[in-house]
CSV table of C-alpha atoms and ligand atoms in Angstrom, one decimal:
chain,number,residue,atom,x,y,z
P,1,UNK,CA,82.2,118.3,53.4
P,2,UNK,CA,85.2,121.3,53.0
P,3,UNK,CA,84.6,123.2,49.6
P,4,UNK,CA,87.2,121.6,47.2
P,5,UNK,CA,89.4,124.6,46.4
P,6,UNK,CA,90.6,124.9,42.6
P,7,UNK,CA,94.6,124.5,42.4
P,8,UNK,CA,96.0,127.8,40.9
P,9,UNK,CA,96.8,126.7,36.9
P,10,UNK,CA,100.3,126.6,35.8
P,11,UNK,CA,101.4,129.4,34.4
P,12,UNK,CA,101.4,129.2,30.2
P,13,UNK,CA,103.1,131.4,28.7
P,14,UNK,CA,101.1,133.5,26.2
P,15,UNK,CA,101.1,133.9,22.2
P,16,UNK,CA,103.3,136.6,21.4
P,17,UNK,CA,102.7,138.3,17.8
P,18,UNK,CA,106.0,139.3,16.2
P,19,UNK,CA,105.2,142.9,14.6
P,20,UNK,CA,103.5,143.9,18.3
P,21,UNK,CA,106.4,146.3,20.3
P,22,UNK,CA,105.5,148.1,23.4
P,23,UNK,CA,106.8,150.9,25.6
P,24,UNK,CA,107.2,151.0,28.8
P,25,UNK,CA,108.6,152.8,31.7
P,26,UNK,CA,108.0,155.1,34.7
P,27,UNK,CA,107.0,158.5,34.6
P,28,UNK,CA,109.1,161.3,32.2
P,29,UNK,CA,110.6,158.4,31.1
P,30,UNK,CA,110.3,160.4,27.6
P,31,UNK,CA,108.4,157.2,25.9
P,32,UNK,CA,106.3,159.8,23.5
P,33,UNK,CA,109.6,161.3,21.9
P,34,UNK,CA,111.1,157.8,22.0
P,35,UNK,CA,107.6,156.1,20.3
P,36,UNK,CA,107.9,158.4,17.0
P,37,UNK,CA,111.3,157.9,16.5
P,38,UNK,CA,110.3,154.0,16.2
P,39,UNK,CA,107.4,154.8,14.0
P,40,UNK,CA,109.7,156.9,11.3
P,41,UNK,CA,111.9,154.1,11.5
P,42,UNK,CA,109.4,151.9,10.7
P,43,UNK,CA,107.5,153.7,8.3
P,44,UNK,CA,110.8,153.4,6.3
P,45,UNK,CA,110.1,149.8,5.4
P,46,UNK,CA,107.0,151.5,3.9
P,47,UNK,CA,104.4,149.3,6.1
P,48,UNK,CA,101.9,150.3,7.7
P,49,UNK,CA,102.5,151.2,11.4
P,50,UNK,CA,100.1,152.0,14.2
P,51,UNK,CA,101.1,154.3,17.2
P,52,UNK,CA,98.5,153.4,19.6
P,53,UNK,CA,98.3,153.9,24.0
P,54,UNK,CA,97.4,153.2,27.3
P,55,UNK,CA,95.1,153.5,29.0
P,56,UNK,CA,93.1,154.7,26.1
P,57,UNK,CA,94.0,153.5,21.9
P,58,UNK,CA,89.5,153.5,21.6
P,59,UNK,CA,86.9,155.5,22.1
P,60,UNK,CA,86.0,154.0,25.5
P,61,UNK,CA,89.2,153.5,26.7
P,62,UNK,CA,89.8,156.8,26.5
P,63,UNK,CA,87.0,157.3,28.7
P,64,UNK,CA,88.3,155.3,31.2
P,65,UNK,CA,91.4,157.1,30.9
P,66,UNK,CA,89.5,159.8,31.6
P,67,UNK,CA,87.7,158.1,34.5
P,68,UNK,CA,91.4,156.8,35.9
P,69,UNK,CA,93.9,159.9,35.9
P,70,UNK,CA,91.4,162.8,36.3
P,71,UNK,CA,92.6,164.0,39.8
P,72,UNK,CA,89.3,166.3,39.4
P,73,UNK,CA,87.0,163.9,39.4
P,74,UNK,CA,87.7,161.8,42.4
P,75,UNK,CA,87.6,165.2,44.4
P,76,UNK,CA,84.2,166.0,43.1
P,77,UNK,CA,83.2,162.6,44.8
P,78,UNK,CA,85.5,162.4,47.5
P,79,UNK,CA,86.1,159.3,46.5
P,80,UNK,CA,89.5,157.6,45.2
P,81,UNK,CA,89.2,154.2,43.3
P,82,UNK,CA,90.7,151.2,44.9
P,83,UNK,CA,93.6,149.7,44.1
P,84,UNK,CA,91.7,146.9,42.5
P,85,UNK,CA,89.3,149.0,41.1
P,86,UNK,CA,91.9,150.9,39.2
P,87,UNK,CA,93.7,147.6,38.3
P,88,UNK,CA,90.1,146.3,36.5
P,89,UNK,CA,89.6,149.9,34.8
P,90,UNK,CA,92.9,149.2,33.6
P,91,UNK,CA,91.9,145.5,32.2
P,92,UNK,CA,88.4,146.8,31.3
P,93,UNK,CA,90.4,149.2,29.2
P,94,UNK,CA,93.0,147.2,27.9
P,95,UNK,CA,90.3,144.7,26.8
P,96,UNK,CA,88.8,147.2,24.1
P,97,UNK,CA,91.9,148.1,22.8
P,98,UNK,CA,93.4,144.8,22.0
P,99,UNK,CA,89.9,143.8,20.3
P,100,UNK,CA,89.3,147.2,18.7
P,101,UNK,CA,92.7,148.0,17.7
P,102,UNK,CA,95.5,145.9,18.0
P,103,UNK,CA,94.2,143.0,16.8
P,104,UNK,CA,92.5,144.4,14.2
P,105,UNK,CA,95.6,145.7,12.8
P,106,UNK,CA,98.1,142.7,14.0
P,107,UNK,CA,95.7,141.0,11.5
P,108,UNK,CA,95.7,143.3,8.5
P,109,UNK,CA,99.6,143.0,8.4
P,110,UNK,CA,100.5,146.6,10.2
P,111,UNK,CA,103.2,146.8,12.8
P,112,UNK,CA,101.7,148.2,16.3
P,113,UNK,CA,103.8,150.1,18.3
P,114,UNK,CA,101.9,150.5,22.0
P,115,UNK,CA,102.5,153.2,24.2
P,116,UNK,CA,102.4,151.4,27.8
P,117,UNK,CA,100.3,147.6,27.9
P,118,UNK,CA,100.4,145.1,30.4
P,119,UNK,CA,103.3,145.1,31.7
P,120,UNK,CA,102.5,149.3,33.3
P,121,UNK,CA,99.6,147.3,35.7
P,122,UNK,CA,102.2,144.5,36.7
P,123,UNK,CA,104.9,148.1,37.7
P,124,UNK,CA,101.9,150.1,39.0
P,125,UNK,CA,99.4,147.9,40.3
P,126,UNK,CA,101.7,145.1,41.0
P,127,UNK,CA,104.7,146.8,42.2
P,128,UNK,CA,103.2,150.7,42.9
P,129,UNK,CA,99.7,149.9,44.7
P,130,UNK,CA,101.3,146.0,45.9
P,131,UNK,CA,98.2,143.7,44.3
P,132,UNK,CA,99.2,140.1,44.2
P,133,UNK,CA,100.8,139.2,40.9
P,134,UNK,CA,99.4,135.9,40.4
P,135,UNK,CA,95.6,137.5,39.9
P,136,UNK,CA,97.0,140.3,37.4
P,137,UNK,CA,98.2,137.5,35.5
P,138,UNK,CA,95.3,135.5,36.2
P,139,UNK,CA,93.2,138.6,33.8
P,140,UNK,CA,95.9,139.2,31.7
P,141,UNK,CA,95.8,135.4,30.3
P,142,UNK,CA,91.8,135.4,30.0
P,143,UNK,CA,91.3,139.2,29.1
P,144,UNK,CA,94.4,139.8,27.5
P,145,UNK,CA,96.1,136.5,25.5
P,146,UNK,CA,98.8,138.4,23.9
P,147,UNK,CA,102.0,139.3,24.6
P,148,UNK,CA,104.1,141.6,22.4
P,149,UNK,CA,108.0,140.1,21.2
P,150,UNK,CA,109.5,143.3,21.7
P,151,UNK,CA,109.1,145.7,25.0
P,152,UNK,CA,111.7,148.5,25.1
P,153,UNK,CA,111.7,149.6,28.7
P,154,UNK,CA,113.3,153.1,29.3
P,155,UNK,CA,114.9,153.6,32.7
P,156,UNK,CA,115.1,156.7,34.6
P,157,UNK,CA,115.9,157.0,38.4
P,158,UNK,CA,112.7,158.5,39.7
P,159,UNK,CA,113.9,161.7,40.9
P,160,UNK,CA,114.9,163.0,37.1
P,161,UNK,CA,111.7,161.8,35.7
P,162,UNK,CA,109.4,163.0,38.3
P,163,UNK,CA,111.1,166.6,37.2
P,164,UNK,CA,110.8,166.5,33.5
P,165,UNK,CA,107.8,165.8,34.0
P,166,UNK,CA,107.4,168.8,36.9
P,167,UNK,CA,108.2,171.0,34.4
P,168,UNK,CA,105.6,170.3,31.9
P,169,UNK,CA,102.2,169.9,33.4
P,170,UNK,CA,100.5,172.3,35.8
P,171,UNK,CA,98.2,169.8,37.2
P,172,UNK,CA,100.2,166.1,37.5
P,173,UNK,CA,96.8,163.4,37.2
P,174,UNK,CA,96.1,161.0,39.4
P,175,UNK,CA,98.9,158.6,39.7
P,176,UNK,CA,101.2,161.2,39.0
P,177,UNK,CA,100.6,162.7,42.3
P,178,UNK,CA,101.5,159.4,44.1
P,179,UNK,CA,105.2,159.8,46.6
P,180,UNK,CA,108.4,158.9,45.1
P,181,UNK,CA,108.1,155.1,47.2
P,182,UNK,CA,105.8,154.4,45.3
P,183,UNK,CA,107.8,155.1,41.7
P,184,UNK,CA,110.6,153.6,43.4
P,185,UNK,CA,108.6,149.8,43.7
P,186,UNK,CA,107.3,150.9,40.2
P,187,UNK,CA,110.5,151.5,38.7
P,188,UNK,CA,112.1,148.4,40.8
P,189,UNK,CA,109.0,146.4,39.8
P,190,UNK,CA,109.9,146.9,35.4
P,191,UNK,CA,113.3,146.1,35.9
P,192,UNK,CA,112.4,142.6,37.5
P,193,UNK,CA,110.3,142.0,34.9
P,194,UNK,CA,112.7,142.9,32.5
P,195,UNK,CA,115.2,140.7,34.4
P,196,UNK,CA,112.7,137.5,34.4
P,197,UNK,CA,112.3,138.2,30.4
P,198,UNK,CA,115.5,138.8,28.8
P,199,UNK,CA,114.2,137.6,25.1
P,200,UNK,CA,111.3,140.0,25.3
P,201,UNK,CA,112.3,143.4,26.8
P,202,UNK,CA,115.7,145.3,26.1
P,203,UNK,CA,116.6,148.3,28.9
P,204,UNK,CA,117.4,151.2,28.0
P,205,UNK,CA,119.6,154.0,29.8
P,206,UNK,CA,116.5,156.8,29.5
P,207,UNK,CA,118.9,159.2,31.4
P,208,UNK,CA,120.5,160.3,28.2
P,209,UNK,CA,119.7,163.3,25.8
P,210,UNK,CA,116.4,163.1,23.9
P,211,UNK,CA,118.5,162.0,20.9
P,212,UNK,CA,120.1,159.6,22.6
P,213,UNK,CA,118.0,157.5,23.5
P,214,UNK,CA,115.6,157.8,20.5
P,215,UNK,CA,119.0,156.5,18.2
P,216,UNK,CA,119.2,153.7,20.7
P,217,UNK,CA,116.0,152.7,21.2
P,218,UNK,CA,115.9,152.7,17.0
P,219,UNK,CA,119.1,150.4,17.5
P,220,UNK,CA,117.5,148.0,19.2
P,221,UNK,CA,114.7,147.5,17.0
P,222,UNK,CA,117.2,146.8,14.2
P,223,UNK,CA,119.4,144.5,16.1
P,224,UNK,CA,116.4,142.6,17.7
P,225,UNK,CA,114.4,142.7,13.9
P,226,UNK,CA,118.2,141.3,12.8
P,227,UNK,CA,117.5,138.8,14.8
P,228,UNK,CA,113.7,137.8,14.5
Y,1,LIG,N1,98.8,153.3,34.5
Y,1,LIG,C1,99.3,152.8,32.7
Y,1,LIG,C2,98.9,152.2,35.3
Y,1,LIG,O1,99.2,152.9,36.3
Y,1,LIG,N2,98.7,150.9,34.9
Y,1,LIG,C3,98.6,150.5,33.5
Y,1,LIG,O2,98.1,149.5,33.6
Y,1,LIG,C4,99.0,151.5,32.6
Y,1,LIG,C5,98.7,151.4,31.2
Y,1,LIG,C6,99.1,157.0,32.1
Y,1,LIG,C7,99.6,156.6,33.6
Y,1,LIG,O3,98.3,155.6,33.8
Y,1,LIG,C8,99.5,154.9,34.6
Y,1,LIG,C9,101.0,154.7,34.4
Y,1,LIG,C10,100.8,156.8,34.1
Y,1,LIG,O4,101.0,156.9,35.6
Y,1,LIG,P1,100.2,159.0,30.6
Y,1,LIG,O5,99.7,160.6,30.5
Y,1,LIG,O6,99.9,157.8,29.6
Y,1,LIG,O7,99.4,158.2,31.9
Y,1,LIG,O8,101.7,159.2,31.5
Y,1,LIG,P2,103.4,158.2,30.9
Y,1,LIG,O9,103.0,157.5,30.0
Y,1,LIG,O10,104.2,158.4,32.0
Y,1,LIG,O11,103.6,159.4,29.8
Y,1,LIG,P3,104.5,160.9,29.9
Y,1,LIG,O12,104.3,161.8,29.4
Y,1,LIG,O13,104.4,161.4,31.6
Y,1,LIG,O14,105.8,160.5,30.1
Y,1,LIG,P4,106.7,159.8,28.9
Y,1,LIG,O15,105.8,159.7,27.6
Y,1,LIG,O16,107.8,158.9,28.8
Y,1,LIG,O17,107.2,160.9,28.7
Y,1,LIG,P5,107.5,162.2,27.7
Y,1,LIG,O18,108.4,161.5,25.9
Y,1,LIG,O19,106.1,162.9,27.9
Y,1,LIG,O20,108.3,163.8,28.1
Y,1,LIG,C11,108.3,163.6,28.9
Y,1,LIG,C12,108.5,165.0,29.5
Y,1,LIG,O21,110.3,165.1,29.5
Y,1,LIG,C13,111.2,165.2,28.8
Y,1,LIG,C14,110.1,165.9,27.9
Y,1,LIG,O22,110.6,166.8,26.8
Y,1,LIG,C15,109.1,166.1,28.4
Y,1,LIG,O23,108.7,167.0,28.8
Y,1,LIG,N3,112.0,164.8,28.4
Y,1,LIG,C16,113.4,164.4,28.3
Y,1,LIG,N4,114.2,165.7,29.2
Y,1,LIG,C17,115.3,165.3,28.5
Y,1,LIG,N5,115.9,164.5,28.4
Y,1,LIG,C18,115.6,163.0,28.1
Y,1,LIG,N6,115.8,162.2,27.5
Y,1,LIG,C19,113.8,163.5,27.7
Y,1,LIG,N7,112.7,162.5,28.0
Y,1,LIG,C20,111.2,163.5,27.9
């Protein structure tokens, strides 16, 4: 008798948390600058704000970040992580980040602002590396179990974003060293996710000046808070 193949489960929407906000975008989109503006806007309400980032956000997750991004570690061993290894390490770091940083902060009533979260895995490992979105969704469901209620996607063309980071980075990290086609796929995956989830995503034109992008992000935050 042939083995029974389990049917794929119907996707059930993950719970969102009203104080969990993420920032997403390709290389050089300006997330760091915008994160600071959003944090200042939330702090004006005199509430605790936890700013964090991925991969990272806990001591162990930061160690995993080093494994993932350090270009020299790979060369020393003549071994780059496979796409699957990269994905699983991203989720290993995320599992720790959710349990040690994000959930405790949300449980004590803080706002959590994360520079990247699971959408980055859909964009980079799904869009960029071509891994199956269903597999990523399964990891998200089993390992993360939580979604932000607002995601600001900073959208900038690949050439312009890369030009910004080129001016800054003497040594690009392992992912930054990918070719433009990779980042075009990342961008397309982000925009398609934003299109599919218009209630959660707000797309911001990140080709504008830093000041304009930050103003627009704070405006979107206020608008979302007013409607939430
Ligand atoms: N990754 C991450 C995955 O592949 N899968 C995952 O699941 C996760 C979580 C993280 C890498 O890991 C990947 C994605 C990334 O490749 P990182 O170093 O944290 O590595 O990379 P980024 O998050 O991309 O950080 P960057 O610093 O490169 O980009 P930011 O934060 O978007 O940009 P920022 O603010 O540092 O700005 C970059 C430069 O551009 C200038 C800034 O001054 C700065 O010099 N700049 C502008 N210049 C002109 N006009 C503007 N509007 C500007 N905005 C910024």
